[in-house]
XYZ file of C-alpha atoms in Angstrom:
61
model
C -8.934 -8.665 -23.212
C -6.078 -7.001 -21.351
C -3.021 -8.958 -20.324
C -2.663 -9.601 -16.598
C 0.540 -8.860 -14.728
C 1.772 -11.389 -12.207
C 3.338 -10.132 -8.982
C 5.352 -12.196 -6.529
C 5.358 -11.842 -2.754
C 8.583 -10.384 -1.427
C 10.009 -9.151 1.859
C 11.350 -5.618 1.576
C 13.604 -3.768 4.016
C 12.633 -0.133 4.609
C 15.163 1.195 7.085
C 14.848 -0.949 10.205
C 11.465 -2.341 9.109
C 10.911 -5.425 7.010
C 7.550 -5.541 5.283
C 5.714 -7.965 3.030
C 5.017 -6.496 -0.380
C 4.467 -7.531 -3.974
C 7.259 -7.331 -6.530
C 6.151 -6.626 -10.100
C 7.992 -7.973 -13.168
C 9.702 -4.584 -13.692
C 11.291 -4.833 -10.207
C 9.054 -2.249 -8.528
C 7.203 -3.000 -5.297
C 3.587 -2.438 -4.254
C 1.811 -2.658 -0.920
C -1.877 -2.687 -0.135
C -3.458 -0.050 2.089
C -3.949 -2.732 4.727
C -0.255 -3.603 4.680
C 0.776 0.053 4.915
C -1.577 0.655 7.852
C -0.232 -2.410 9.649
C 3.342 -1.104 9.282
C 2.499 2.069 11.203
C 0.333 0.329 13.775
C -3.037 1.644 12.602
C -6.160 -0.302 11.677
C -6.808 -0.564 7.943
C -10.183 1.127 8.364
C -8.448 4.319 9.560
C -6.458 4.423 6.325
C -9.554 4.113 4.157
C -11.375 6.760 6.212
C -8.441 9.180 5.859
C -8.278 8.738 2.094
C -11.995 9.548 1.821
C -11.815 12.554 4.147
C -11.436 16.230 3.307
C -8.153 16.239 5.273
C -6.324 14.518 2.411
C -7.514 17.161 -0.063
C -6.292 19.920 2.271
C -2.869 18.263 2.562
C -2.567 17.884 -1.202
C -3.670 21.484 -1.735
């Protein structure tokens, strides 16, 4: 069985924004797609749709 990693909720400042994120034991931060979408004022569903679209593949080349 793999060992689980525990993350703690944290508030992170990104420029003028403050966002809720998760801080991992190594000090790095993670956000969910829903949290990222909320930060830019878009519904979470739009984020999921974009990631499944062909547009992302074209941007990544």
